[in-house]
mmCIF file with all atom_site columns, C-alpha atoms in Angstrom:
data_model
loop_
_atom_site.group_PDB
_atom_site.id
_atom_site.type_symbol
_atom_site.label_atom_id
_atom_site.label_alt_id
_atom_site.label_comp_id
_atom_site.label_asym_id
_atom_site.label_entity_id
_atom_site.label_seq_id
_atom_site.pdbx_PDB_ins_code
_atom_site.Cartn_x
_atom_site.Cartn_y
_atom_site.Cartn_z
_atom_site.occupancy
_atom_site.B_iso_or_equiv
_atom_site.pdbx_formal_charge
_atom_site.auth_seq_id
_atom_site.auth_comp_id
_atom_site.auth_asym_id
_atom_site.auth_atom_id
_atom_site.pdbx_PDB_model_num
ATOM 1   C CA . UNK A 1 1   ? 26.522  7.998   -4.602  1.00 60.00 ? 1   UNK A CA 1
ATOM 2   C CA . UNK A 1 2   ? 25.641  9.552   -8.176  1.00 82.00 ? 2   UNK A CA 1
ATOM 3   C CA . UNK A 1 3   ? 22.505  10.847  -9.144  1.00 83.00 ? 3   UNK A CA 1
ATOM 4   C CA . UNK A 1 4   ? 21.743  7.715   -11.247 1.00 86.00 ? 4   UNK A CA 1
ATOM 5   C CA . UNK A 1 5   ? 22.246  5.483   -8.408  1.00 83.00 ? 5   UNK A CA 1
ATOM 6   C CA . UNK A 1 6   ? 20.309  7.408   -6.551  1.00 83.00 ? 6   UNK A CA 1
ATOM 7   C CA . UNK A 1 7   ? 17.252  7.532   -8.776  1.00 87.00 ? 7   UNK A CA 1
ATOM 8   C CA . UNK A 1 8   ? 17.550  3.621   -9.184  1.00 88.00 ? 8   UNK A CA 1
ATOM 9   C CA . UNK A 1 9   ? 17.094  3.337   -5.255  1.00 87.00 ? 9   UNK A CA 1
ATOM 10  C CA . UNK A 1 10  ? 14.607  5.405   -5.454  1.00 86.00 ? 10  UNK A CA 1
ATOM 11  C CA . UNK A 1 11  ? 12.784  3.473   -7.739  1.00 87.00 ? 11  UNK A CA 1
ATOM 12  C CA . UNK A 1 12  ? 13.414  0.019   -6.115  1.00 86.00 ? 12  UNK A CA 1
ATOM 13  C CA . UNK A 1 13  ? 12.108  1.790   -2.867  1.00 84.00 ? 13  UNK A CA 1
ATOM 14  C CA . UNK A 1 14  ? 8.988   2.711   -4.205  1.00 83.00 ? 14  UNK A CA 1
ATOM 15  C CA . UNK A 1 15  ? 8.453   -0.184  -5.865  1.00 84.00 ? 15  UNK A CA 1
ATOM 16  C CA . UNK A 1 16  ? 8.360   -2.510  -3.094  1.00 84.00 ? 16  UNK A CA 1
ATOM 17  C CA . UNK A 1 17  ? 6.372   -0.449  -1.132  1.00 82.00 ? 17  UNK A CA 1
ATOM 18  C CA . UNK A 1 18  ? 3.448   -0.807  -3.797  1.00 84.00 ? 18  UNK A CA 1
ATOM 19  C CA . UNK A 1 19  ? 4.235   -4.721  -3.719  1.00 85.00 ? 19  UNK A CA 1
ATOM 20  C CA . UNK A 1 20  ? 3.677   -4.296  -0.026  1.00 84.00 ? 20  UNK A CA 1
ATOM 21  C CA . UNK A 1 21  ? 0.527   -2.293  -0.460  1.00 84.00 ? 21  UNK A CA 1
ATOM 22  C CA . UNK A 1 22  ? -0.958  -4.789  -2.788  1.00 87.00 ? 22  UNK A CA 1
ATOM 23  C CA . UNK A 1 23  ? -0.399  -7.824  -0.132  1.00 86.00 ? 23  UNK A CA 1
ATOM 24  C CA . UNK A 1 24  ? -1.433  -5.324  2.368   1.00 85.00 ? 24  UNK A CA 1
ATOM 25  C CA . UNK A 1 25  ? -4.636  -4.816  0.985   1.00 88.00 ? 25  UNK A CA 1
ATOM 26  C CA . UNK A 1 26  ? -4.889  -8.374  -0.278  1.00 90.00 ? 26  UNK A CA 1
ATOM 27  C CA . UNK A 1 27  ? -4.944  -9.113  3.326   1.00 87.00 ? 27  UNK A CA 1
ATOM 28  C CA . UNK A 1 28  ? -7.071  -6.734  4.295   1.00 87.00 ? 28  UNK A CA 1
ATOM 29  C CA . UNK A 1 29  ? -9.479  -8.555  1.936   1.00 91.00 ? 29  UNK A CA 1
ATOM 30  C CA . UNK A 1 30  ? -9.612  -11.974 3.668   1.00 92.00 ? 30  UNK A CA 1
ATOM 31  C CA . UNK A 1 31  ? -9.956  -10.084 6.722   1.00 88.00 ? 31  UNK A CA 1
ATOM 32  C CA . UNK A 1 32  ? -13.571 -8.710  5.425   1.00 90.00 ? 32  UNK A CA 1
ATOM 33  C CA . UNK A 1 33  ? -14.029 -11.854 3.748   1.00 95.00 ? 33  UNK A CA 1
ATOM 34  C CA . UNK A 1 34  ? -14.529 -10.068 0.458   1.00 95.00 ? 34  UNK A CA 1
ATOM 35  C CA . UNK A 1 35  ? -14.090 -11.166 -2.955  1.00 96.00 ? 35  UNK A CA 1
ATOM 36  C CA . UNK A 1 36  ? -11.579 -9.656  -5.235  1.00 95.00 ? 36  UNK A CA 1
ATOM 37  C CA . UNK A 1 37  ? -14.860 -7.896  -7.555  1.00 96.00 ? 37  UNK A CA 1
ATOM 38  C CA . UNK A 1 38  ? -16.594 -6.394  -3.771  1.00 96.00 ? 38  UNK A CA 1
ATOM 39  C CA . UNK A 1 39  ? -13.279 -5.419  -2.448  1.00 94.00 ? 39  UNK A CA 1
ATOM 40  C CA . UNK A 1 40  ? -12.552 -2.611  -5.293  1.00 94.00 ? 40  UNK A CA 1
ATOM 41  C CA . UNK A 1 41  ? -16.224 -2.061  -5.524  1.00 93.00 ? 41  UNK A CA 1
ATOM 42  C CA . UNK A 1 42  ? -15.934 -1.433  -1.834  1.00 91.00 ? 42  UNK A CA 1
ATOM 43  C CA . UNK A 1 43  ? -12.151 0.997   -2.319  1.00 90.00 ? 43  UNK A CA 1
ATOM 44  C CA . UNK A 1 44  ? -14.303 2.628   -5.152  1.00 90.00 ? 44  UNK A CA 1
ATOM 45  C CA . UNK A 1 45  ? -11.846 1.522   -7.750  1.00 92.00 ? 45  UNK A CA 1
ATOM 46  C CA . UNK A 1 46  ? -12.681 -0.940  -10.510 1.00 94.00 ? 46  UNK A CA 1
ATOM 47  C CA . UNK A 1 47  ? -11.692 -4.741  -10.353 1.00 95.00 ? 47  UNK A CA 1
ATOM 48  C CA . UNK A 1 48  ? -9.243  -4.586  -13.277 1.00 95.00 ? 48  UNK A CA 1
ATOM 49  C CA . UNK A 1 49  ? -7.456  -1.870  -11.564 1.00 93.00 ? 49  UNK A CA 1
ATOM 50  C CA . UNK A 1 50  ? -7.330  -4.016  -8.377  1.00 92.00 ? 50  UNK A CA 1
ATOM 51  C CA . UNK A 1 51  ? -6.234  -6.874  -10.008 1.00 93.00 ? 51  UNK A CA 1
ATOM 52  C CA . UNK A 1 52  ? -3.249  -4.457  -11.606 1.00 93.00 ? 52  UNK A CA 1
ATOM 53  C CA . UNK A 1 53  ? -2.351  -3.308  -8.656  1.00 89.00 ? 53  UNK A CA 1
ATOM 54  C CA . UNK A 1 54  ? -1.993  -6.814  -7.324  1.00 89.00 ? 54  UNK A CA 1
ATOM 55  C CA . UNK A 1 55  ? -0.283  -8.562  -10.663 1.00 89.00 ? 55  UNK A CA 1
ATOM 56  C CA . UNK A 1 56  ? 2.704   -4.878  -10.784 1.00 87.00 ? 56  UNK A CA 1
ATOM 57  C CA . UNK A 1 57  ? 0.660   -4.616  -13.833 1.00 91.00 ? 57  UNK A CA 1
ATOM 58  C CA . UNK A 1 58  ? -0.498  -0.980  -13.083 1.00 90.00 ? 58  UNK A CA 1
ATOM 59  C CA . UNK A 1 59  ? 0.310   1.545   -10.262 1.00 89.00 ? 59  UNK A CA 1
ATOM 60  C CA . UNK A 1 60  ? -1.803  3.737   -8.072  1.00 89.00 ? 60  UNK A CA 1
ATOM 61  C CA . UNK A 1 61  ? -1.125  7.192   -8.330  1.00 87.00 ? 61  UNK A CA 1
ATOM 62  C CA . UNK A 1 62  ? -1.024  8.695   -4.614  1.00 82.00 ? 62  UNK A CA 1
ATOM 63  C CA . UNK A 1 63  ? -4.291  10.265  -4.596  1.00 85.00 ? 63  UNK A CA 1
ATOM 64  C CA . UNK A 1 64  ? -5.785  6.955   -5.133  1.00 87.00 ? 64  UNK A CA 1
ATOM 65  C CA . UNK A 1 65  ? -3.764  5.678   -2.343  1.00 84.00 ? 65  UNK A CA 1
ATOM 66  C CA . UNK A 1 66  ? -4.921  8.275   -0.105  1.00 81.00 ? 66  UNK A CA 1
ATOM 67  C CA . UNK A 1 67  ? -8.889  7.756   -1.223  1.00 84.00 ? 67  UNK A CA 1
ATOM 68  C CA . UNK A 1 68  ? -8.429  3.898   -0.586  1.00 85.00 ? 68  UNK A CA 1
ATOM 69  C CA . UNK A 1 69  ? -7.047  4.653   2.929   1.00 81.00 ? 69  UNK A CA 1
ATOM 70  C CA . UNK A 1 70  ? -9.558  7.310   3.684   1.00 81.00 ? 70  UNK A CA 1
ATOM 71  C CA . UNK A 1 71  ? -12.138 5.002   2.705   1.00 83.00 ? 71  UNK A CA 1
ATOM 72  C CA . UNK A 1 72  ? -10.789 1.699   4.565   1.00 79.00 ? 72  UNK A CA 1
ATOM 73  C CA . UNK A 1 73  ? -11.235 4.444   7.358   1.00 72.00 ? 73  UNK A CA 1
ATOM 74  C CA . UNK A 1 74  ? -8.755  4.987   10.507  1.00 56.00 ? 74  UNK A CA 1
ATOM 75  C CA . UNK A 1 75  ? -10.573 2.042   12.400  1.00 50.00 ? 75  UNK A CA 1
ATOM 76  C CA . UNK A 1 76  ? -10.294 -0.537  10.199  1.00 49.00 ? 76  UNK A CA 1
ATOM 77  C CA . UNK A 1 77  ? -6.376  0.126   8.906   1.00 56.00 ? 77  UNK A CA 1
ATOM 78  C CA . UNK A 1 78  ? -4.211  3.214   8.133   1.00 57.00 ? 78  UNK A CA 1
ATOM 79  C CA . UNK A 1 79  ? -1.128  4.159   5.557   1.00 59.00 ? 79  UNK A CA 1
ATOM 80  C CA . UNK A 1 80  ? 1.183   3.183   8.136   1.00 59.00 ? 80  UNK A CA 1
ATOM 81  C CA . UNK A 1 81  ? -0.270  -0.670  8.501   1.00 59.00 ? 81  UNK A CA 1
ATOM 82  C CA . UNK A 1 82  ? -0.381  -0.829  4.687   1.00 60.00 ? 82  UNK A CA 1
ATOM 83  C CA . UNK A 1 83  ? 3.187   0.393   3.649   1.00 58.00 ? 83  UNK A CA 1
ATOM 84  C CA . UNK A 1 84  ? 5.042   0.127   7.162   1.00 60.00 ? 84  UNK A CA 1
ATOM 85  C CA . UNK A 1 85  ? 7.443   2.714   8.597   1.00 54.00 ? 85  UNK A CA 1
ATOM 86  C CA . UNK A 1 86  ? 10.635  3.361   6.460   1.00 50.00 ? 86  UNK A CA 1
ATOM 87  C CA . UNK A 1 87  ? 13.532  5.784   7.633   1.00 47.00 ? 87  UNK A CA 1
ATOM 88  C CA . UNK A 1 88  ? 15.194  8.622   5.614   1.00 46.00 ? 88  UNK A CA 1
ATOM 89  C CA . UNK A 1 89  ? 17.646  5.874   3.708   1.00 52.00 ? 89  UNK A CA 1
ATOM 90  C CA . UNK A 1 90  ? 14.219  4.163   2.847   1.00 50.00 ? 90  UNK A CA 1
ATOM 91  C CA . UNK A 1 91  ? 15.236  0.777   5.132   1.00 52.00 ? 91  UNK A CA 1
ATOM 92  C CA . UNK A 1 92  ? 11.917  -0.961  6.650   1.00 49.00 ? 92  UNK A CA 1
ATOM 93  C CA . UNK A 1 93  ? 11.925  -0.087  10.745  1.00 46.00 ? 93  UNK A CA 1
ATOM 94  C CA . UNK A 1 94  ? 8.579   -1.841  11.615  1.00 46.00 ? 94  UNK A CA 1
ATOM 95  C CA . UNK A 1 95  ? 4.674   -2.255  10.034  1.00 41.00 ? 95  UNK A CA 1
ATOM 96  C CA . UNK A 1 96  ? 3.405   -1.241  13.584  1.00 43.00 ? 96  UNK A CA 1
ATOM 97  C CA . UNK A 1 97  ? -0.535  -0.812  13.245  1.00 40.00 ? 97  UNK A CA 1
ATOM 98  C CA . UNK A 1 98  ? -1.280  2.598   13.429  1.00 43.00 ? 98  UNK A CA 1
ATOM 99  C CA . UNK A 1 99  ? -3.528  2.093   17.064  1.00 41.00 ? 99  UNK A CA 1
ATOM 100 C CA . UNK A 1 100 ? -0.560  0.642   18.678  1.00 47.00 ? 100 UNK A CA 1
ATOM 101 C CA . UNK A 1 101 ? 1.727   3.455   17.435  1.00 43.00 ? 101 UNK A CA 1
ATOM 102 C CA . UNK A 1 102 ? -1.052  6.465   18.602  1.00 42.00 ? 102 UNK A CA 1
ATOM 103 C CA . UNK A 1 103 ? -1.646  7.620   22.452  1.00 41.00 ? 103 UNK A CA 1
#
């Protein structure tokens, strides 16, 4: 496979693994029984940028990932519920919660 077709997976890859994290924390939502404005209060990210995020509209960067999971907190849900487990050819495996995957 050339480089090109390479980068194109790539970008496919990561692409639906944002779609996923927006449903992810869409549901994640409901489950608090938040509203779209307290839920990115709550992340600590404004409600345009949640609504982005949700719409393909915008992107997180990763740090922003990483401060929304740190602040959902380890109890509540974890990278691996959000985006799922992928192997090294980028092929979805299993969206095990992260409790059920830890001793």
């Amino acid at each position: 496979m050339g480089r090109r077709a390479d980068d194109e997976r790539s970008i496919r890859q990561a692409q639906a693994l944002l779609k996923q994290l927006a449903e992810a924390l869409e549901e994640e939502r409901i489950r608090k029984g938040l509203t779209k404005t307290a839920f990115a209060k709550f992340l600590g990210i404004s409600p345009p940028s949640y609504m982005a995020w949700r719409t393909g509209a915008a992107n997180p960067t990763l740090l922003t990932i990483a401060r929304v999971v740190d602040r959902l907190g380890s109890d509540d849900v974890c990278l691996k519920t959000l985006v799922g487990n992928y192997n090294h050819d980028g092929q979805h495996v299993t969206a095990s919660a992260c409790r059920e995957s830890t001793p």
